[in-house]
Short mmCIF file of C-alpha atoms in Angstrom, two decimals:
data_model
loop_
_atom_site.label_atom_id
_atom_site.label_comp_id
_atom_site.label_asym_id
_atom_site.label_seq_id
_atom_site.Cartn_x
_atom_site.Cartn_y
_atom_site.Cartn_z
CA UNK A 1 120.97 255.75 61.43
CA UNK A 2 124.52 257.06 61.03
CA UNK A 3 126.35 255.79 57.98
CA UNK A 4 129.21 253.42 58.75
CA UNK A 5 132.70 254.40 57.65
CA UNK A 6 134.66 251.36 56.52
CA UNK A 7 138.42 251.04 56.68
CA UNK A 8 139.79 251.26 53.14
CA UNK A 9 143.29 250.54 51.90
CA UNK A 10 143.14 253.45 49.48
CA UNK A 11 143.36 255.79 52.49
CA UNK A 12 147.07 254.94 52.80
CA UNK A 13 147.59 255.64 49.09
CA UNK A 14 145.98 259.06 49.48
CA UNK A 15 148.30 259.71 52.42
CA UNK A 16 151.30 258.73 50.26
CA UNK A 17 150.17 261.27 47.67
CA UNK A 18 149.81 264.03 50.29
CA UNK A 19 153.26 263.40 51.74
CA UNK A 20 155.10 263.04 48.44
CA UNK A 21 153.24 265.62 46.35
CA UNK A 22 153.32 268.52 48.82
CA UNK A 23 150.91 270.41 46.61
CA UNK A 24 152.77 269.87 43.32
CA UNK A 25 149.88 267.95 41.78
CA UNK A 26 146.26 267.10 42.39
CA UNK A 27 144.97 263.60 43.07
CA UNK A 28 142.27 262.16 40.82
CA UNK A 29 140.44 259.13 42.24
CA UNK A 30 138.52 257.25 39.57
CA UNK A 31 136.02 254.50 40.23
CA UNK A 32 132.53 253.27 39.52
CA UNK A 33 129.66 255.00 41.22
CA UNK A 34 128.91 253.93 44.79
CA UNK A 35 132.33 252.38 45.52
CA UNK A 36 132.91 254.89 48.34
CA UNK A 37 135.12 257.55 46.74
CA UNK A 38 133.41 260.54 48.35
CA UNK A 39 133.25 258.87 51.76
CA UNK A 40 136.93 258.02 51.99
CA UNK A 41 138.01 261.44 50.69
CA UNK A 42 135.77 263.24 53.20
CA UNK A 43 137.17 261.10 56.01
CA UNK A 44 140.70 261.88 54.84
CA UNK A 45 139.96 265.61 54.68
CA UNK A 46 138.53 265.66 58.20
CA UNK A 47 141.43 263.75 59.71
CA UNK A 48 144.45 265.09 57.81
CA UNK A 49 143.69 268.81 57.24
CA UNK A 50 142.85 271.80 59.39
CA UNK A 51 139.87 272.67 57.17
CA UNK A 52 138.43 271.53 53.86
CA UNK A 53 135.78 272.42 51.30
CA UNK A 54 133.96 269.67 49.41
CA UNK A 55 132.25 270.75 46.20
CA UNK A 56 129.79 268.10 45.07
CA UNK A 57 129.08 268.92 41.44
CA UNK A 58 126.07 266.61 41.37
CA UNK A 59 124.24 269.21 43.47
CA UNK A 60 126.39 272.35 43.42
CA UNK A 61 124.58 275.66 42.95
CA UNK A 62 124.84 277.68 39.77
CA UNK A 63 126.79 280.33 41.68
CA UNK A 64 129.48 277.81 42.67
CA UNK A 65 129.75 276.31 39.19
CA UNK A 66 130.06 279.77 37.60
CA UNK A 67 133.09 280.49 39.78
CA UNK A 68 135.09 278.18 37.52
CA UNK A 69 134.22 280.17 34.39
CA UNK A 70 136.99 282.67 35.08
CA UNK A 71 140.18 281.61 36.88
CA UNK A 72 142.04 284.83 36.11
CA UNK A 73 141.79 286.24 39.64
CA UNK A 74 142.43 283.40 42.10
CA UNK A 75 142.32 285.73 45.10
CA UNK A 76 138.71 286.55 44.24
CA UNK A 77 137.98 282.86 43.49
CA UNK A 78 139.15 281.71 46.93
CA UNK A 79 137.46 284.63 48.65
CA UNK A 80 134.08 283.75 47.14
CA UNK A 81 134.58 280.02 47.76
CA UNK A 82 135.18 280.61 51.46
CA UNK A 83 132.18 282.94 51.61
CA UNK A 84 129.82 280.49 49.91
CA UNK A 85 130.83 277.52 52.08
CA UNK A 86 131.45 279.41 55.30
CA UNK A 87 134.86 277.75 55.70
CA UNK A 88 138.19 279.49 56.23
CA UNK A 89 141.03 278.06 54.13
CA UNK A 90 144.58 277.94 55.50
CA UNK A 91 147.62 277.94 53.24
CA UNK A 92 149.14 274.41 52.97
CA UNK A 93 146.74 273.20 55.67
CA UNK A 94 143.48 272.99 53.72
CA UNK A 95 142.06 270.65 51.10
CA UNK A 96 139.59 271.41 48.33
CA UNK A 97 137.66 268.37 47.06
CA UNK A 98 136.08 268.44 43.61
CA UNK A 99 133.57 265.61 43.88
CA UNK A 100 132.04 264.13 40.70
CA UNK A 101 134.31 266.50 38.80
CA UNK A 102 133.31 265.04 35.43
CA UNK A 103 130.05 266.98 35.79
CA UNK A 104 131.94 270.28 35.69
CA UNK A 105 134.63 270.09 32.98
CA UNK A 106 135.82 273.65 33.65
CA UNK A 107 136.59 272.73 37.25
CA UNK A 108 138.80 269.91 36.09
CA UNK A 109 140.54 272.19 33.62
CA UNK A 110 141.10 274.71 36.45
CA UNK A 111 143.31 272.21 38.28
CA UNK A 112 146.28 273.40 36.21
CA UNK A 113 145.99 276.92 37.61
CA UNK A 114 144.98 275.90 41.13
CA UNK A 115 147.97 273.57 41.54
CA UNK A 116 150.33 276.18 40.12
CA UNK A 117 149.02 278.65 42.70
CA UNK A 118 150.18 276.25 45.41
CA UNK A 119 148.11 277.46 48.36
CA UNK A 120 146.01 274.35 48.94
CA UNK A 121 145.78 270.65 48.12
CA UNK A 122 143.22 269.27 45.65
CA UNK A 123 141.52 265.91 45.33
CA UNK A 124 139.14 265.12 42.48
CA UNK A 125 136.77 262.18 42.37
CA UNK A 126 134.96 260.97 39.30
CA UNK A 127 132.89 258.27 37.69
CA UNK A 128 132.79 257.69 33.92
CA UNK A 129 135.54 260.30 34.01
CA UNK A 130 136.87 259.77 30.51
CA UNK A 131 133.65 260.07 28.57
CA UNK A 132 134.40 262.26 25.57
CA UNK A 133 131.44 264.54 26.06
CA UNK A 134 132.93 265.63 29.41
CA UNK A 135 136.45 266.31 28.12
CA UNK A 136 136.28 267.18 24.42
CA UNK A 137 136.21 270.95 24.99
CA UNK A 138 138.75 271.25 27.81
CA UNK A 139 142.47 270.91 28.34
CA UNK A 140 143.10 267.80 30.44
CA UNK A 141 145.46 268.88 33.22
CA UNK A 142 148.86 267.21 33.38
CA UNK A 143 149.10 268.15 37.05
CA UNK A 144 147.09 265.09 38.11
CA UNK A 145 148.11 261.87 39.75
CA UNK A 146 145.51 259.17 39.14
CA UNK A 147 144.59 256.19 41.28
CA UNK A 148 141.74 253.73 40.86
CA UNK A 149 139.27 252.79 43.57
CA UNK A 150 137.42 249.48 43.55
CA UNK A 151 134.73 247.85 45.70
CA UNK A 152 135.85 246.47 49.06
CA UNK A 153 138.30 243.64 48.56
CA UNK A 154 137.99 240.50 50.67
CA UNK A 155 140.24 241.73 53.47
CA UNK A 156 138.37 245.04 53.64
CA UNK A 157 135.10 243.09 53.72
CA UNK A 158 136.31 241.08 56.71
CA UNK A 159 137.28 244.30 58.47
CA UNK A 160 133.82 245.70 57.73
CA UNK A 161 132.00 242.75 59.31
CA UNK A 162 134.23 242.93 62.39
CA UNK A 163 136.70 240.15 61.57
CA UNK A 164 140.12 241.70 62.13
CA UNK A 165 141.89 238.42 62.86
CA UNK A 166 141.48 235.88 60.04
CA UNK A 167 143.42 237.59 57.28
CA UNK A 168 146.26 238.62 59.58
CA UNK A 169 146.60 235.01 60.71
CA UNK A 170 146.68 233.79 57.12
CA UNK A 171 149.32 236.36 56.22
CA UNK A 172 151.51 235.70 59.24
CA UNK A 173 151.46 231.89 59.08
CA UNK A 174 151.93 230.88 55.46
CA UNK A 175 152.20 227.15 56.13
CA UNK A 176 148.62 226.81 54.93
CA UNK A 177 149.16 223.27 53.71
CA UNK A 178 149.90 222.18 57.27
CA UNK A 179 147.03 223.63 59.29
CA UNK A 180 144.17 224.50 56.93
CA UNK A 181 142.36 221.16 57.03
CA UNK A 182 138.99 220.36 55.49
CA UNK A 183 136.95 221.41 58.54
CA UNK A 184 138.75 224.77 58.90
CA UNK A 185 138.50 225.38 55.18
CA UNK A 186 134.73 224.80 55.16
CA UNK A 187 134.26 227.57 57.70
CA UNK A 188 136.56 229.96 55.87
CA UNK A 189 134.89 229.21 52.54
CA UNK A 190 131.50 229.93 54.06
CA UNK A 191 132.79 233.36 55.08
CA UNK A 192 134.11 233.85 51.57
CA UNK A 193 130.79 232.87 50.00
CA UNK A 194 129.18 235.59 52.11
CA UNK A 195 131.52 238.06 50.40
CA UNK A 196 130.61 236.60 46.99
CA UNK A 197 126.91 237.13 47.73
CA UNK A 198 127.06 240.58 49.31
CA UNK A 199 129.96 241.93 47.29
CA UNK A 200 132.08 244.95 48.05
CA UNK A 201 129.77 247.89 47.45
CA UNK A 202 129.78 249.79 50.77
CA UNK A 203 126.03 250.42 50.73
CA UNK A 204 125.32 246.69 50.33
CA UNK A 205 127.72 245.78 53.16
CA UNK A 206 126.21 248.47 55.38
CA UNK A 207 122.71 247.14 54.70
CA UNK A 208 123.79 243.61 55.62
CA UNK A 209 125.27 244.79 58.92
CA UNK A 210 122.15 246.81 59.72
CA UNK A 211 119.56 244.18 58.79
CA UNK A 212 121.26 240.78 58.58
CA UNK A 213 118.80 240.24 55.75
CA UNK A 214 120.18 239.20 52.38
CA UNK A 215 116.93 240.05 50.61
CA UNK A 216 117.32 243.66 51.73
CA UNK A 217 120.92 243.59 50.53
CA UNK A 218 119.66 242.35 47.18
CA UNK A 219 117.28 245.32 46.93
CA UNK A 220 120.17 247.73 47.49
CA UNK A 221 122.25 245.99 44.84
CA UNK A 222 119.38 246.20 42.36
CA UNK A 223 119.20 249.93 42.98
CA UNK A 224 122.91 250.26 42.19
CA UNK A 225 122.55 248.16 39.05
CA UNK A 226 119.63 250.29 37.88
CA UNK A 227 121.79 253.37 38.48
CA UNK A 228 124.50 251.90 36.24
CA UNK A 229 121.95 250.95 33.59
CA UNK A 230 120.54 254.50 33.65
CA UNK A 231 124.07 255.86 33.19
CA UNK A 232 124.65 253.62 30.19
CA UNK A 233 121.36 254.70 28.64
CA UNK A 234 122.37 258.34 29.04
CA UNK A 235 125.61 257.59 27.22
CA UNK A 236 123.93 255.49 24.52
CA UNK A 237 120.25 256.28 23.98
CA UNK A 238 119.89 253.30 21.62
CA UNK A 239 120.04 250.97 24.63
CA UNK A 240 122.84 248.89 23.10
CA UNK A 241 125.28 249.57 25.94
CA UNK A 242 122.79 248.78 28.70
CA UNK A 243 121.77 245.60 26.87
CA UNK A 244 125.41 244.57 26.68
CA UNK A 245 125.85 245.21 30.41
CA UNK A 246 122.79 243.15 31.33
CA UNK A 247 124.00 240.26 29.15
CA UNK A 248 127.24 239.70 31.11
CA UNK A 249 126.16 236.92 33.52
CA UNK A 250 124.48 234.96 30.74
CA UNK A 251 127.48 235.24 28.44
CA UNK A 252 129.94 234.14 31.12
CA UNK A 253 127.71 231.18 31.99
CA UNK A 254 128.10 229.94 28.40
CA UNK A 255 131.80 229.34 29.13
CA UNK A 256 132.93 230.46 25.69
CA UNK A 257 136.52 231.23 24.74
CA UNK A 258 135.70 234.91 24.25
CA UNK A 259 132.87 237.41 24.45
CA UNK A 260 130.99 237.27 21.15
CA UNK A 261 129.64 240.73 20.42
CA UNK A 262 127.92 239.62 17.24
CA UNK A 263 126.08 236.83 19.03
CA UNK A 264 124.84 239.13 21.80
CA UNK A 265 124.00 242.28 19.86
CA UNK A 266 124.16 241.30 16.20
CA UNK A 267 126.82 243.96 15.62
CA UNK A 268 130.40 243.88 14.40
CA UNK A 269 133.15 244.36 16.96
CA UNK A 270 134.62 247.35 15.10
CA UNK A 271 131.25 249.11 15.26
CA UNK A 272 131.06 248.55 19.02
CA UNK A 273 134.56 249.71 19.99
CA UNK A 274 133.56 253.24 21.07
CA UNK A 275 130.81 251.89 23.33
CA UNK A 276 133.06 249.16 24.70
CA UNK A 277 135.57 251.85 25.60
CA UNK A 278 132.86 253.78 27.43
CA UNK A 279 131.92 250.67 29.39
CA UNK A 280 135.53 249.95 30.28
CA UNK A 281 136.13 253.51 31.43
CA UNK A 282 133.09 253.35 33.70
CA UNK A 283 134.94 250.80 35.88
CA UNK A 284 131.69 248.92 36.40
CA UNK A 285 133.29 246.02 34.52
CA UNK A 286 136.70 244.41 34.09
CA UNK A 287 137.98 243.46 30.64
CA UNK A 288 140.20 240.40 30.36
CA UNK A 289 142.17 240.14 27.09
CA UNK A 290 143.61 237.09 25.44
CA UNK A 291 147.40 237.03 25.45
CA UNK A 292 148.41 235.38 22.18
CA UNK A 293 151.99 234.63 23.19
CA UNK A 294 152.27 234.33 27.00
CA UNK A 295 155.50 235.87 28.26
CA UNK A 296 156.69 238.31 30.90
CA UNK A 297 155.39 241.21 28.79
CA UNK A 298 151.72 240.16 28.71
CA UNK A 299 150.59 243.51 27.30
CA UNK A 300 152.90 243.16 24.31
CA UNK A 301 150.79 240.28 23.00
CA UNK A 302 147.31 241.50 23.90
CA UNK A 303 144.71 240.43 21.37
CA UNK A 304 142.21 243.27 21.39
CA UNK A 305 139.70 241.26 19.35
CA UNK A 306 139.46 238.43 21.89
CA UNK A 307 138.34 239.35 25.37
CA UNK A 308 135.96 238.51 28.19
CA UNK A 309 134.02 240.97 30.31
CA UNK A 310 133.57 240.46 34.05
CA UNK A 311 131.52 242.63 36.36
CA UNK A 312 133.50 244.85 38.69
CA UNK A 313 131.64 243.64 41.76
CA UNK A 314 130.65 240.00 42.15
CA UNK A 315 127.83 240.81 44.57
CA UNK A 316 126.20 242.82 41.78
CA UNK A 317 126.99 239.97 39.39
CA UNK A 318 125.11 237.46 41.58
CA UNK A 319 122.09 239.76 41.75
CA UNK A 320 122.15 240.22 37.97
CA UNK A 321 122.29 236.44 37.54
CA UNK A 322 118.93 236.17 39.36
CA UNK A 323 117.47 239.26 37.73
CA UNK A 324 114.41 237.33 36.54
CA UNK A 325 112.93 237.48 40.06
CA UNK A 326 111.59 240.65 41.67
CA UNK A 327 114.09 240.01 44.46
CA UNK A 328 116.48 237.18 45.20
CA UNK A 329 115.08 235.33 48.17
CA UNK A 330 117.07 234.60 51.30
CA UNK A 331 116.63 230.90 50.50
CA UNK A 332 118.69 231.23 47.31
CA UNK A 333 121.48 232.97 49.16
CA UNK A 334 121.38 230.51 52.03
CA UNK A 335 121.82 227.67 49.56
CA UNK A 336 124.82 229.41 48.03
CA UNK A 337 126.31 229.88 51.50
CA UNK A 338 125.84 226.19 52.25
CA UNK A 339 127.16 225.22 48.80
CA UNK A 340 123.86 223.46 48.08
CA UNK A 341 122.46 225.43 45.15
CA UNK A 342 121.82 223.10 42.22
CA UNK A 343 123.39 225.50 39.72
CA UNK A 344 126.94 225.50 38.41
CA UNK A 345 128.46 228.63 39.93
CA UNK A 346 131.77 228.34 38.11
CA UNK A 347 131.19 231.63 36.29
CA UNK A 348 130.48 233.38 39.62
CA UNK A 349 133.77 232.19 41.10
CA UNK A 350 135.57 233.12 37.90
CA UNK A 351 134.15 236.63 38.23
CA UNK A 352 135.26 237.01 41.84
CA UNK A 353 138.76 235.83 40.92
CA UNK A 354 138.88 238.47 38.17
CA UNK A 355 137.72 241.09 40.68
CA UNK A 356 140.41 240.11 43.19
CA UNK A 357 143.18 240.13 40.59
CA UNK A 358 142.13 243.47 39.12
CA UNK A 359 141.69 245.25 42.46
CA UNK A 360 145.20 244.17 43.42
CA UNK A 361 146.53 246.25 40.52
CA UNK A 362 147.02 243.55 37.86
CA UNK A 363 145.60 243.80 34.36
CA UNK A 364 143.57 240.76 33.32
CA UNK A 365 144.85 238.31 30.71
CA UNK A 366 143.94 234.77 29.71
CA UNK A 367 145.22 232.30 27.14
CA UNK A 368 143.75 229.72 24.80
CA UNK A 369 145.65 227.28 22.63
CA UNK A 370 144.73 224.33 20.46
CA UNK A 371 145.05 220.68 21.32
CA UNK A 372 148.19 219.30 19.68
CA UNK A 373 146.27 216.18 18.55
CA UNK A 374 143.06 217.91 17.52
CA UNK A 375 143.37 221.51 16.31
CA UNK A 376 139.60 222.03 16.69
CA UNK A 377 139.79 221.50 20.47
CA UNK A 378 141.15 224.20 22.72
CA UNK A 379 142.62 224.48 26.18
CA UNK A 380 142.02 227.59 28.24
CA UNK A 381 143.95 229.10 31.13
CA UNK A 382 141.63 231.47 32.96
CA UNK A 383 144.16 234.07 34.09
CA UNK A 384 147.86 234.86 33.72
CA UNK A 385 150.11 236.63 36.21
CA UNK A 386 153.81 237.42 36.10
CA UNK A 387 156.30 236.92 38.92
CA UNK A 388 160.10 237.16 38.89
CA UNK A 389 160.26 237.15 35.07
CA UNK A 390 158.08 234.05 34.97
CA UNK A 391 154.41 233.25 34.41
CA UNK A 392 151.83 231.98 36.87
CA UNK A 393 148.96 230.38 34.94
CA UNK A 394 145.73 230.23 36.96
CA UNK A 395 142.77 227.92 36.59
CA UNK A 396 139.50 228.55 38.43
CA UNK A 397 137.45 225.59 39.63
CA UNK A 398 134.18 225.46 41.53
CA UNK A 399 133.92 221.70 41.02
CA UNK A 400 135.78 218.88 39.28
CA UNK A 401 138.98 220.00 40.91
CA UNK A 402 140.76 216.69 40.42
CA UNK A 403 141.33 217.45 36.74
CA UNK A 404 143.56 220.26 35.51
CA UNK A 405 144.32 219.34 31.93
CA UNK A 406 144.58 222.92 30.69
CA UNK A 407 147.19 223.82 33.29
CA UNK A 408 149.14 220.65 32.57
CA UNK A 409 149.21 221.33 28.83
CA UNK A 410 150.08 224.98 29.31
CA UNK A 411 153.04 224.07 31.55
CA UNK A 412 154.19 221.52 28.98
CA UNK A 413 153.92 224.04 26.14
CA UNK A 414 155.61 226.89 28.01
CA UNK A 415 157.74 224.98 30.50
CA UNK A 416 160.63 227.45 30.34
CA UNK A 417 158.33 230.41 31.14
CA UNK A 418 156.30 229.06 34.09
CA UNK A 419 157.13 229.81 37.74
CA UNK A 420 154.40 227.46 38.99
CA UNK A 421 150.79 226.69 38.03
CA UNK A 422 148.03 227.77 40.42
CA UNK A 423 144.58 226.24 40.80
CA UNK A 424 142.03 228.24 42.77
CA UNK A 425 139.14 226.16 44.07
CA UNK A 426 136.89 225.57 47.08
CA UNK A 427 138.80 222.85 48.90
CA UNK A 428 141.65 222.96 51.44
CA UNK A 429 145.18 223.87 50.23
CA UNK A 430 147.02 221.07 48.52
CA UNK A 431 150.14 220.48 46.42
CA UNK A 432 150.33 218.13 43.47
CA UNK A 433 153.91 218.16 42.25
CA UNK A 434 154.61 221.71 41.09
CA UNK A 435 150.91 222.55 41.07
CA UNK A 436 149.68 224.66 43.99
CA UNK A 437 145.98 224.33 44.80
CA UNK A 438 144.45 226.96 47.07
CA UNK A 439 140.95 228.01 48.20
CA UNK A 440 139.68 231.37 46.94
CA UNK A 441 140.30 233.29 50.13
CA UNK A 442 144.06 232.71 49.75
CA UNK A 443 144.26 234.11 46.21
CA UNK A 444 145.00 237.71 47.35
CA UNK A 445 148.14 236.44 49.10
CA UNK A 446 149.54 235.30 45.75
CA UNK A 447 148.87 238.60 43.98
#
């Protein structure tokens, strides 16, 4: 069966690069494995160029790889490249794609000379691109523009399943508090829960469309997770990094104020920093740092010792949460869809909120502060955004939505810094004074 090509927003960003760069720099697209980097670049090459050559370094021949050993004679380089691929290149009308470029460091280093030559355009794609073993012996080219690629966001997911109407309607009519009643919200939340379950990995979405079987989707997601785990074990043969990755759902479910490395691995944070950096660079996870003094410059007060780790794709997160079974049964997923699973899914919804915020281009920050009457008790605001020189504190709720003590106390403590507080939950939109309460599917419209 032919592989489906999903509409991706990053296509427009690649087009912006092509039109503005005009060959003056290469484009490097970084993202976790299986998020669709190669697919979207190939589609772009076919539609926007007269010809293209795609070099996949995960399976390139020795003869192709050795071409990058000597970039002294570019005329010979391009001559051999066209011969080997059987493709004629046309000046300023052809694209050369270096796919999985981290596997051939010399090819990445060659970008400097290829861009300076100016004949063709260049796009690189990579996973785990910043691992030191792939870059320690090369000169990182300055002639790169970098963009990140993430799993399908919720709007892209709706496009993929054939719903091209819902999100446009929500964007065009922003009086949600007037027309999104309880009955309408239940239907929209059921659609959103489908996204939570399946996630945004293109292969998982494609499997759902082909089979309409969530157990088969779960099998695909397990394959992707095992691929990530294998990658981590290649990076760290001790197994510490893969153990840390597999611990994420359990640690989030504990609802602690920060990720406790010592409690999970029995190691000091300082000893784990290199591996944590490797994990962060893989883009399989999203780090959320505590902001010690919430203000418009969130990064200025980032506490690097206090952080949480969310998985980059919530569909993978859900599968990891039920990892104890050989496969997650359709019955489990059907209960989640119907909101009838007797398990607190607050950590799942917190993860999907983190995914939505991060994929929109925001870094992730949260805040904790002590109770003014009892210094041993803490309040927590799940996420912080900035807007018009003000803060938007966000609280995530999957239940118990009538209470929002943390938001109330935060707004009292930082009243001069807050634009408005935002609660993201499962019910219909509602306003309570200055507090705006929205269902999860509306969160992207506030980002």
